[in-house]
Amino acid sequence: MIKMSVYYPADGGSKFDHDYYRTRHMPLIQERLGDACLRYEIDKGLAGREPGSAPGFVAACHVYSPSLETFQEALGPHRAEIAADVANYTDIAPIVQISEVVGG
């Protein structure tokens, strides 16, 4: 199983619409990926390492898929549509990582 994670760094001045992300963007991804999306999780940054410090990321999401090939094949035809939707909730340049889930 793989996990695609998208992190949105907190820079103190960028916008991020958590409601849109939760109710529109992530359901769009789930619908477009179909069975290639086993599940997804959304994180909302609350704090950093030290008590009272700001979070390093305003938000993140994690999309789980059976394999890298399955994920890439399902995403391919919808990549442009999903990328275009980003402007509806943020102006933050995301950091993307795809990982193999090896435990948990």
CSV table of N, CA, C and O in Angstrom, one decimal:
chain,number,residue,atom,x,y,z
A,1,MET,N,0.9,-1.2,0.0
A,1,MET,CA,0.0,0.0,0.0
A,1,MET,C,0.9,1.2,0.0
A,1,MET,O,2.0,1.2,0.6
A,2,ILE,N,0.4,2.3,-0.7
A,2,ILE,CA,1.2,3.5,-0.7
A,2,ILE,C,0.3,4.6,-0.1
A,2,ILE,O,-0.9,4.5,0.0
A,3,LYS,N,1.0,5.7,0.3
A,3,LYS,CA,0.3,6.9,0.8
A,3,LYS,C,0.9,8.1,0.1
A,3,LYS,O,2.1,8.3,0.1
A,4,MET,N,0.0,8.9,-0.5
A,4,MET,CA,0.4,10.2,-1.1
A,4,MET,C,0.1,11.2,0.0
A,4,MET,O,-1.1,11.3,0.4
A,5,SER,N,1.1,12.0,0.4
A,5,SER,CA,0.9,13.0,1.4
A,5,SER,C,1.1,14.4,0.7
A,5,SER,O,2.1,14.5,0.0
A,6,VAL,N,0.3,15.3,1.0
A,6,VAL,CA,0.4,16.7,0.5
A,6,VAL,C,0.4,17.6,1.7
A,6,VAL,O,-0.5,17.6,2.5
A,7,TYR,N,1.5,18.3,1.9
A,7,TYR,CA,1.7,19.2,3.0
A,7,TYR,C,1.7,20.7,2.6
A,7,TYR,O,2.2,21.0,1.5
A,8,TYR,N,1.0,21.5,3.3
A,8,TYR,CA,0.8,22.9,3.0
A,8,TYR,C,1.5,23.7,4.1
A,8,TYR,O,1.0,23.9,5.2
A,9,PRO,N,2.8,24.2,3.8
A,9,PRO,CA,3.6,24.9,4.8
A,9,PRO,C,2.8,26.2,5.3
A,9,PRO,O,2.2,26.9,4.5
A,10,ALA,N,3.0,26.4,6.6
A,10,ALA,CA,2.4,27.7,7.2
A,10,ALA,C,3.5,28.7,7.0
A,10,ALA,O,4.6,28.6,7.5
A,11,ASP,N,3.1,29.8,6.4
A,11,ASP,CA,4.1,30.9,6.2
A,11,ASP,C,3.5,32.2,6.8
A,11,ASP,O,4.1,33.3,6.5
A,12,GLY,N,2.5,32.1,7.5
A,12,GLY,CA,2.0,33.3,8.2
A,12,GLY,C,1.2,34.3,7.4
A,12,GLY,O,0.6,35.2,7.9
A,13,GLY,N,1.0,34.1,6.1
A,13,GLY,CA,0.3,35.1,5.3
A,13,GLY,C,-0.6,34.5,4.2
A,13,GLY,O,-1.3,35.2,3.6
A,14,SER,N,-0.4,33.2,4.0
A,14,SER,CA,-1.2,32.6,2.9
A,14,SER,C,-2.6,32.2,3.3
A,14,SER,O,-2.8,32.0,4.5
A,15,LYS,N,-3.5,32.0,2.4
A,15,LYS,CA,-4.8,31.6,2.7
A,15,LYS,C,-5.0,30.1,2.6
A,15,LYS,O,-4.2,29.4,1.8
A,16,PHE,N,-5.8,29.6,3.4
A,16,PHE,CA,-6.2,28.1,3.3
A,16,PHE,C,-7.6,28.0,3.8
A,16,PHE,O,-7.9,28.2,5.0
A,17,ASP,N,-8.5,27.6,2.9
A,17,ASP,CA,-9.9,27.4,3.3
A,17,ASP,C,-10.2,25.9,3.7
A,17,ASP,O,-10.4,25.1,2.8
A,18,HIS,N,-10.1,25.7,5.0
A,18,HIS,CA,-10.2,24.3,5.5
A,18,HIS,C,-11.6,23.7,5.2
A,18,HIS,O,-11.7,22.5,4.9
A,19,ASP,N,-12.6,24.5,5.2
A,19,ASP,CA,-14.0,24.0,4.9
A,19,ASP,C,-14.1,23.5,3.5
A,19,ASP,O,-14.6,22.4,3.2
A,20,TYR,N,-13.6,24.3,2.5
A,20,TYR,CA,-13.6,23.9,1.1
A,20,TYR,C,-12.8,22.7,0.9
A,20,TYR,O,-13.2,21.8,0.2
A,21,TYR,N,-11.6,22.6,1.5
A,21,TYR,CA,-10.7,21.5,1.4
A,21,TYR,C,-11.4,20.2,1.8
A,21,TYR,O,-11.4,19.2,1.1
A,22,ARG,N,-12.1,20.3,3.0
A,22,ARG,CA,-12.8,19.1,3.6
A,22,ARG,C,-14.0,18.7,2.8
A,22,ARG,O,-14.3,17.5,2.6
A,23,THR,N,-14.8,19.7,2.4
A,23,THR,CA,-16.1,19.4,1.8
A,23,THR,C,-16.1,19.3,0.3
A,23,THR,O,-17.1,18.8,-0.3
A,24,ARG,N,-15.1,19.9,-0.4
A,24,ARG,CA,-15.1,19.9,-1.9
A,24,ARG,C,-13.9,19.3,-2.5
A,24,ARG,O,-14.1,18.4,-3.4
A,25,HIS,N,-12.7,19.7,-2.1
A,25,HIS,CA,-11.5,19.2,-2.8
A,25,HIS,C,-11.2,17.8,-2.5
A,25,HIS,O,-11.0,17.0,-3.5
A,26,MET,N,-11.2,17.3,-1.3
A,26,MET,CA,-10.9,15.9,-1.0
A,26,MET,C,-12.0,15.0,-1.5
A,26,MET,O,-11.6,13.9,-2.1
A,27,PRO,N,-13.2,15.3,-1.4
A,27,PRO,CA,-14.3,14.5,-2.0
A,27,PRO,C,-14.1,14.4,-3.5
A,27,PRO,O,-14.4,13.3,-4.1
A,28,LEU,N,-13.7,15.5,-4.2
A,28,LEU,CA,-13.4,15.5,-5.6
A,28,LEU,C,-12.3,14.4,-5.9
A,28,LEU,O,-12.4,13.6,-6.9
A,29,ILE,N,-11.2,14.5,-5.1
A,29,ILE,CA,-10.1,13.5,-5.4
A,29,ILE,C,-10.6,12.1,-5.2
A,29,ILE,O,-10.4,11.2,-6.0
A,30,GLN,N,-11.4,11.8,-4.1
A,30,GLN,CA,-11.9,10.5,-3.8
A,30,GLN,C,-12.8,10.0,-5.0
A,30,GLN,O,-12.7,8.9,-5.4
A,31,GLU,N,-13.6,10.9,-5.5
A,31,GLU,CA,-14.5,10.5,-6.6
A,31,GLU,C,-13.7,10.2,-7.9
A,31,GLU,O,-14.0,9.2,-8.5
A,32,ARG,N,-12.8,11.1,-8.2
A,32,ARG,CA,-12.0,10.9,-9.4
A,32,ARG,C,-11.1,9.6,-9.4
A,32,ARG,O,-10.9,8.9,-10.3
A,33,LEU,N,-10.5,9.3,-8.2
A,33,LEU,CA,-9.7,8.2,-8.1
A,33,LEU,C,-10.4,6.9,-8.0
A,33,LEU,O,-9.9,5.8,-8.3
A,34,GLY,N,-11.7,6.9,-7.5
A,34,GLY,CA,-12.5,5.7,-7.4
A,34,GLY,C,-11.8,4.7,-6.5
A,34,GLY,O,-11.4,5.0,-5.4
A,35,ASP,N,-11.8,3.4,-6.9
A,35,ASP,CA,-11.2,2.4,-6.1
A,35,ASP,C,-9.7,2.5,-5.8
A,35,ASP,O,-9.2,1.8,-4.9
A,36,ALA,N,-9.1,3.4,-6.5
A,36,ALA,CA,-7.6,3.6,-6.2
A,36,ALA,C,-7.5,4.4,-4.9
A,36,ALA,O,-6.4,4.5,-4.4
A,37,CYS,N,-8.5,5.0,-4.4
A,37,CYS,CA,-8.5,5.8,-3.2
A,37,CYS,C,-9.1,4.9,-2.1
A,37,CYS,O,-10.4,4.8,-2.0
A,38,LEU,N,-8.3,4.2,-1.3
A,38,LEU,CA,-8.8,3.3,-0.3
A,38,LEU,C,-9.5,4.1,0.8
A,38,LEU,O,-10.5,3.7,1.4
A,39,ARG,N,-8.8,5.2,1.2
A,39,ARG,CA,-9.3,6.2,2.2
A,39,ARG,C,-8.4,7.4,2.1
A,39,ARG,O,-7.4,7.4,1.5
A,40,TYR,N,-8.8,8.4,2.8
A,40,TYR,CA,-8.0,9.6,2.9
A,40,TYR,C,-8.2,10.2,4.3
A,40,TYR,O,-9.2,10.0,5.0
A,41,GLU,N,-7.2,11.0,4.7
A,41,GLU,CA,-7.2,11.7,6.0
A,41,GLU,C,-6.8,13.1,5.8
A,41,GLU,O,-6.0,13.4,4.9
A,42,ILE,N,-7.3,14.0,6.6
A,42,ILE,CA,-7.0,15.4,6.5
A,42,ILE,C,-6.5,15.9,7.9
A,42,ILE,O,-7.1,15.6,8.9
A,43,ASP,N,-5.4,16.6,7.9
A,43,ASP,CA,-4.8,17.1,9.1
A,43,ASP,C,-4.9,18.6,9.0
A,43,ASP,O,-4.7,19.2,8.0
A,44,LYS,N,-5.3,19.2,10.2
A,44,LYS,CA,-5.3,20.7,10.3
A,44,LYS,C,-4.3,21.1,11.4
A,44,LYS,O,-4.4,20.6,12.5
A,45,GLY,N,-3.3,21.8,11.0
A,45,GLY,CA,-2.2,22.2,11.9
A,45,GLY,C,-2.7,23.0,13.1
A,45,GLY,O,-3.4,23.9,12.9
A,46,LEU,N,-2.3,22.6,14.3
A,46,LEU,CA,-2.7,23.3,15.5
A,46,LEU,C,-1.5,24.0,16.2
A,46,LEU,O,-1.6,25.1,16.8
A,47,ALA,N,-0.4,23.3,16.3
A,47,ALA,CA,0.8,23.8,17.0
A,47,ALA,C,2.1,23.1,16.5
A,47,ALA,O,2.0,22.1,15.9
A,48,GLY,N,3.2,23.8,16.9
A,48,GLY,CA,4.5,23.2,16.6
A,48,GLY,C,5.0,22.4,17.7
A,48,GLY,O,4.3,22.0,18.6
A,49,ARG,N,6.3,22.1,17.7
A,49,ARG,CA,7.0,21.3,18.7
A,49,ARG,C,6.9,21.9,20.1
A,49,ARG,O,6.6,21.2,21.1
A,50,GLU,N,7.1,23.1,20.2
A,50,GLU,CA,7.1,23.8,21.6
A,50,GLU,C,5.7,24.3,21.9
A,50,GLU,O,5.0,24.7,21.0
A,51,PRO,N,5.3,24.2,23.2
A,51,PRO,CA,4.0,24.7,23.6
A,51,PRO,C,3.8,26.1,23.2
A,51,PRO,O,4.7,27.0,23.4
A,52,GLY,N,2.7,26.4,22.6
A,52,GLY,CA,2.4,27.8,22.1
A,52,GLY,C,3.0,28.2,20.8
A,52,GLY,O,2.7,29.3,20.3
A,53,SER,N,3.8,27.3,20.2
A,53,SER,CA,4.4,27.7,18.9
A,53,SER,C,3.4,27.4,17.7
A,53,SER,O,2.5,26.6,17.9
A,54,ALA,N,3.6,28.1,16.7
A,54,ALA,CA,2.8,27.9,15.5
A,54,ALA,C,3.1,26.6,14.8
A,54,ALA,O,4.2,26.1,14.8
A,55,PRO,N,2.1,26.0,14.1
A,55,PRO,CA,2.4,24.7,13.4
A,55,PRO,C,3.3,25.0,12.2
A,55,PRO,O,3.3,26.1,11.6
A,56,GLY,N,4.0,24.0,11.8
A,56,GLY,CA,4.9,24.1,10.6
A,56,GLY,C,4.0,24.0,9.3
A,56,GLY,O,4.4,24.5,8.3
A,57,PHE,N,2.9,23.4,9.4
A,57,PHE,CA,2.0,23.2,8.3
A,57,PHE,C,0.6,23.6,8.7
A,57,PHE,O,0.1,23.2,9.7
A,58,VAL,N,-0.1,24.3,7.8
A,58,VAL,CA,-1.4,24.7,8.0
A,58,VAL,C,-2.4,23.5,7.8
A,58,VAL,O,-3.4,23.4,8.5
A,59,ALA,N,-2.0,22.6,6.9
A,59,ALA,CA,-2.8,21.5,6.6
A,59,ALA,C,-2.0,20.4,5.9
A,59,ALA,O,-0.9,20.7,5.4
A,60,ALA,N,-2.5,19.2,5.9
A,60,ALA,CA,-2.0,18.1,5.1
A,60,ALA,C,-3.1,17.1,4.8
A,60,ALA,O,-4.1,17.1,5.5
A,61,CYS,N,-2.8,16.3,3.8
A,61,CYS,CA,-3.8,15.2,3.5
A,61,CYS,C,-2.9,14.0,3.2
A,61,CYS,O,-1.8,14.1,2.8
A,62,HIS,N,-3.6,12.9,3.3
A,62,HIS,CA,-2.9,11.6,3.1
A,62,HIS,C,-3.9,10.7,2.4
A,62,HIS,O,-5.0,10.4,2.9
A,63,VAL,N,-3.6,10.3,1.1
A,63,VAL,CA,-4.4,9.5,0.3
A,63,VAL,C,-3.8,8.1,0.2
A,63,VAL,O,-2.6,8.0,-0.2
A,64,TYR,N,-4.5,7.1,0.6
A,64,TYR,CA,-4.0,5.7,0.6
A,64,TYR,C,-4.5,5.0,-0.7
A,64,TYR,O,-5.7,5.1,-1.0
A,65,SER,N,-3.6,4.2,-1.3
A,65,SER,CA,-3.9,3.5,-2.5
A,65,SER,C,-3.2,2.1,-2.5
A,65,SER,O,-2.2,2.0,-1.9
A,66,PRO,N,-3.8,1.2,-3.2
A,66,PRO,CA,-3.2,-0.2,-3.2
A,66,PRO,C,-1.7,-0.2,-3.7
A,66,PRO,O,-0.9,-1.0,-3.1
A,67,SER,N,-1.4,0.6,-4.7
A,67,SER,CA,0.0,0.6,-5.2
A,67,SER,C,0.3,1.9,-6.0
A,67,SER,O,-0.7,2.6,-6.3
A,68,LEU,N,1.5,2.1,-6.2
A,68,LEU,CA,1.9,3.4,-6.9
A,68,LEU,C,1.3,3.3,-8.3
A,68,LEU,O,0.8,4.4,-8.8
A,69,GLU,N,1.4,2.2,-9.0
A,69,GLU,CA,0.9,2.1,-10.3
A,69,GLU,C,-0.6,2.4,-10.4
A,69,GLU,O,-1.1,3.1,-11.3
A,70,THR,N,-1.3,1.8,-9.5
A,70,THR,CA,-2.8,2.0,-9.4
A,70,THR,C,-3.1,3.5,-9.2
A,70,THR,O,-4.0,4.0,-9.9
A,71,PHE,N,-2.4,4.1,-8.3
A,71,PHE,CA,-2.6,5.5,-7.9
A,71,PHE,C,-2.3,6.4,-9.2
A,71,PHE,O,-3.2,7.2,-9.5
A,72,GLN,N,-1.2,6.2,-9.8
A,72,GLN,CA,-0.8,7.0,-10.9
A,72,GLN,C,-1.7,6.9,-12.1
A,72,GLN,O,-2.1,7.8,-12.8
A,73,GLU,N,-2.2,5.6,-12.3
A,73,GLU,CA,-3.1,5.4,-13.4
A,73,GLU,C,-4.4,6.0,-13.2
A,73,GLU,O,-5.0,6.6,-14.1
A,74,ALA,N,-4.9,6.0,-12.0
A,74,ALA,CA,-6.2,6.6,-11.7
A,74,ALA,C,-6.1,8.2,-11.7
A,74,ALA,O,-7.0,8.8,-12.1
A,75,LEU,N,-5.0,8.7,-11.2
A,75,LEU,CA,-4.8,10.2,-11.1
A,75,LEU,C,-4.6,10.8,-12.5
A,75,LEU,O,-5.1,11.9,-12.8
A,76,GLY,N,-3.9,10.1,-13.4
A,76,GLY,CA,-3.5,10.7,-14.6
A,76,GLY,C,-4.5,11.5,-15.4
A,76,GLY,O,-4.3,12.7,-15.7
A,77,PRO,N,-5.7,10.9,-15.7
A,77,PRO,CA,-6.7,11.6,-16.5
A,77,PRO,C,-7.3,12.8,-15.8
A,77,PRO,O,-8.0,13.6,-16.4
A,78,HIS,N,-7.1,12.9,-14.4
A,78,HIS,CA,-7.8,14.0,-13.7
A,78,HIS,C,-6.8,15.0,-13.1
A,78,HIS,O,-7.2,15.9,-12.4
A,79,ARG,N,-5.5,14.8,-13.3
A,79,ARG,CA,-4.5,15.6,-12.7
A,79,ARG,C,-4.8,17.1,-13.0
A,79,ARG,O,-4.7,17.9,-12.1
A,80,ALA,N,-5.1,17.5,-14.2
A,80,ALA,CA,-5.3,18.9,-14.5
A,80,ALA,C,-6.5,19.5,-13.8
A,80,ALA,O,-6.4,20.6,-13.2
A,81,GLU,N,-7.6,18.7,-13.7
A,81,GLU,CA,-8.8,19.2,-13.0
A,81,GLU,C,-8.5,19.4,-11.5
A,81,GLU,O,-8.9,20.4,-10.9
A,82,ILE,N,-7.8,18.4,-10.9
A,82,ILE,CA,-7.5,18.5,-9.5
A,82,ILE,C,-6.6,19.7,-9.2
A,82,ILE,O,-6.8,20.4,-8.3
A,83,ALA,N,-5.6,19.8,-10.0
A,83,ALA,CA,-4.6,20.9,-9.9
A,83,ALA,C,-5.3,22.3,-10.0
A,83,ALA,O,-5.0,23.2,-9.3
A,84,ALA,N,-6.2,22.4,-10.9
A,84,ALA,CA,-7.0,23.7,-11.1
A,84,ALA,C,-7.8,24.0,-9.9
A,84,ALA,O,-8.1,25.2,-9.6
A,85,ASP,N,-8.3,23.0,-9.2
A,85,ASP,CA,-9.2,23.3,-8.0
A,85,ASP,C,-8.4,23.8,-6.9
A,85,ASP,O,-9.0,24.4,-6.0
A,86,VAL,N,-7.1,23.7,-6.8
A,86,VAL,CA,-6.3,24.1,-5.7
A,86,VAL,C,-6.5,25.6,-5.4
A,86,VAL,O,-6.6,26.1,-4.3
A,87,ALA,N,-6.6,26.4,-6.5
A,87,ALA,CA,-6.8,27.9,-6.4
A,87,ALA,C,-8.0,28.2,-5.6
A,87,ALA,O,-8.2,29.3,-5.1
A,88,ASN,N,-9.0,27.3,-5.5
A,88,ASN,CA,-10.2,27.6,-4.8
A,88,ASN,C,-10.1,27.5,-3.3
A,88,ASN,O,-11.0,28.0,-2.6
A,89,TYR,N,-9.0,27.0,-2.8
A,89,TYR,CA,-8.8,26.9,-1.3
A,89,TYR,C,-7.5,27.4,-0.8
A,89,TYR,O,-7.4,27.7,0.4
A,90,THR,N,-6.5,27.6,-1.7
A,90,THR,CA,-5.2,28.1,-1.1
A,90,THR,C,-4.3,28.7,-2.2
A,90,THR,O,-4.5,28.5,-3.4
A,91,ASP,N,-3.3,29.5,-1.7
A,91,ASP,CA,-2.3,30.0,-2.6
A,91,ASP,C,-0.9,29.5,-2.2
A,91,ASP,O,0.1,29.9,-2.6
A,92,ILE,N,-0.9,28.5,-1.3
A,92,ILE,CA,0.3,27.8,-0.8
A,92,ILE,C,0.8,26.8,-1.8
A,92,ILE,O,0.0,26.0,-2.3
A,93,ALA,N,2.1,26.8,-2.1
A,93,ALA,CA,2.7,25.8,-2.9
A,93,ALA,C,2.9,24.5,-2.1
A,93,ALA,O,3.6,24.6,-1.1
A,94,PRO,N,2.2,23.4,-2.4
A,94,PRO,CA,2.3,22.3,-1.5
A,94,PRO,C,3.6,21.5,-1.7
A,94,PRO,O,4.2,21.6,-2.7
A,95,ILE,N,3.9,20.7,-0.7
A,95,ILE,CA,5.0,19.7,-0.8
A,95,ILE,C,4.3,18.3,-0.9
A,95,ILE,O,3.4,18.0,-0.1
A,96,VAL,N,4.7,17.5,-1.9
A,96,VAL,CA,4.1,16.2,-2.1
A,96,VAL,C,5.1,15.1,-1.9
A,96,VAL,O,6.3,15.3,-2.3
A,97,GLN,N,4.7,14.1,-1.2
A,97,GLN,CA,5.5,12.9,-1.1
A,97,GLN,C,4.7,11.7,-1.2
A,97,GLN,O,3.6,11.6,-0.6
A,98,ILE,N,5.2,10.7,-1.9
A,98,ILE,CA,4.5,9.4,-2.0
A,98,ILE,C,5.4,8.4,-1.3
A,98,ILE,O,6.6,8.3,-1.5
A,99,SER,N,4.8,7.6,-0.3
A,99,SER,CA,5.6,6.7,0.5
A,99,SER,C,4.9,5.3,0.4
A,99,SER,O,3.7,5.2,0.2
A,100,GLU,N,5.8,4.3,0.7
A,100,GLU,CA,5.2,3.0,0.9
A,100,GLU,C,4.9,2.8,2.4
A,100,GLU,O,5.7,3.2,3.2
A,101,VAL,N,3.7,2.3,2.7
A,101,VAL,CA,3.3,2.1,4.1
A,101,VAL,C,3.9,0.8,4.5
A,101,VAL,O,3.6,-0.3,3.9
A,102,VAL,N,4.8,0.8,5.4
A,102,VAL,CA,5.6,-0.4,5.8
A,102,VAL,C,5.2,-0.9,7.2
A,102,VAL,O,5.7,-2.0,7.7
A,103,GLY,N,4.4,-0.2,7.9
A,103,GLY,CA,4.0,-0.6,9.3
A,103,GLY,C,2.8,0.2,9.8
A,103,GLY,O,2.4,1.2,9.2
A,104,GLY,N,2.3,-0.2,10.9
A,104,GLY,CA,1.2,0.5,11.5
A,104,GLY,C,0.0,-0.3,11.9
A,104,GLY,O,-0.1,-1.5,11.7
